[in-house]
């Protein structure tokens, strides 16, 4: 295998690895969201993942929800435990 082929293979592997990590993050965040649907930070992170995946519709949906929850949580007299 030539040097350029090796570089191309390694670059391809890195891209695949990054894509797999992004999908793993998506699964983890969707599971967390099922348990904690009112956490703005989860929607914000999901928006970032969907942006990386090129899904602008889901990105916008989660950005909108994160913003709405952030505004609501500032008025919430009973803040939820955990990090938002």
Short mmCIF file of C-alpha atoms in Angstrom, two decimals:
data_model
loop_
_atom_site.label_atom_id
_atom_site.label_comp_id
_atom_site.label_asym_id
_atom_site.label_seq_id
_atom_site.Cartn_x
_atom_site.Cartn_y
_atom_site.Cartn_z
CA UNK A 1 0.00 0.00 0.00
CA UNK A 2 1.38 3.40 -0.95
CA UNK A 3 1.76 6.28 1.52
CA UNK A 4 -1.12 8.18 -0.07
CA UNK A 5 -3.35 5.10 0.14
CA UNK A 6 -2.47 4.69 3.80
CA UNK A 7 -3.28 8.35 4.52
CA UNK A 8 -6.58 8.02 2.65
CA UNK A 9 -7.46 4.85 4.54
CA UNK A 10 -6.61 6.45 7.88
CA UNK A 11 -8.62 9.56 6.99
CA UNK A 12 -11.56 7.37 5.99
CA UNK A 13 -11.29 5.40 9.22
CA UNK A 14 -11.20 8.62 11.25
CA UNK A 15 -14.31 9.86 9.47
CA UNK A 16 -16.12 6.60 10.13
CA UNK A 17 -15.02 6.65 13.77
CA UNK A 18 -16.26 10.23 14.15
CA UNK A 19 -19.60 9.32 12.54
CA UNK A 20 -20.00 6.32 14.85
CA UNK A 21 -19.22 8.49 17.91
CA UNK A 22 -21.79 11.02 16.70
CA UNK A 23 -24.42 8.29 16.34
CA UNK A 24 -23.52 6.94 19.80
CA UNK A 25 -24.00 10.43 21.22
CA UNK A 26 -27.35 10.68 19.46
CA UNK A 27 -28.56 7.41 20.99
CA UNK A 28 -27.33 8.39 24.46
CA UNK A 29 -28.92 11.84 24.28
CA UNK A 30 -32.24 10.51 22.98
CA UNK A 31 -32.32 7.99 25.86
CA UNK A 32 -31.55 10.76 28.36
CA UNK A 33 -34.24 12.93 26.79
CA UNK A 34 -36.80 10.14 27.23
CA UNK A 35 -36.03 10.18 30.97
CA UNK A 36 -35.66 13.97 31.30
CA UNK A 37 -37.74 15.62 28.54
CA UNK A 38 -37.68 19.06 30.16
CA UNK A 39 -33.90 19.47 30.24
CA UNK A 40 -32.91 22.33 27.96
CA UNK A 41 -29.29 21.19 27.88
CA UNK A 42 -30.26 17.84 26.35
CA UNK A 43 -32.19 19.58 23.57
CA UNK A 44 -29.26 21.93 23.01
CA UNK A 45 -26.83 19.01 22.71
CA UNK A 46 -29.19 17.11 20.44
CA UNK A 47 -29.42 20.16 18.18
CA UNK A 48 -25.62 20.13 17.89
CA UNK A 49 -25.58 16.41 17.03
CA UNK A 50 -28.30 16.79 14.42
CA UNK A 51 -26.38 19.71 12.93
CA UNK A 52 -23.32 17.47 12.55
CA UNK A 53 -25.49 14.85 10.89
CA UNK A 54 -26.95 17.44 8.51
CA UNK A 55 -30.53 17.09 9.79
CA UNK A 56 -31.55 20.74 9.87
CA UNK A 57 -35.20 19.98 10.68
CA UNK A 58 -34.35 18.08 13.88
CA UNK A 59 -31.65 20.63 14.71
CA UNK A 60 -34.17 23.48 14.52
CA UNK A 61 -36.75 21.50 16.51
CA UNK A 62 -34.34 20.89 19.37
CA UNK A 63 -32.98 24.46 19.28
CA UNK A 64 -36.51 25.81 19.58
CA UNK A 65 -37.34 23.43 22.42
CA UNK A 66 -34.10 24.24 24.27
CA UNK A 67 -34.81 27.96 24.02
CA UNK A 68 -38.39 27.52 25.24
CA UNK A 69 -37.27 25.38 28.17
CA UNK A 70 -34.47 27.79 29.08
CA UNK A 71 -36.97 30.63 29.23
CA UNK A 72 -39.42 28.52 31.24
CA UNK A 73 -36.81 27.19 33.68
CA UNK A 74 -35.80 30.75 34.59
CA UNK A 75 -39.35 31.27 35.84
CA UNK A 76 -39.67 27.81 37.44
CA UNK A 77 -40.24 28.13 41.21
CA UNK A 78 -39.23 24.48 41.63
CA UNK A 79 -35.91 24.02 39.81
CA UNK A 80 -34.98 20.48 38.87
CA UNK A 81 -31.94 18.86 40.36
CA UNK A 82 -28.97 18.24 38.11
CA UNK A 83 -27.07 20.22 35.58
CA UNK A 84 -28.99 22.09 32.89
#
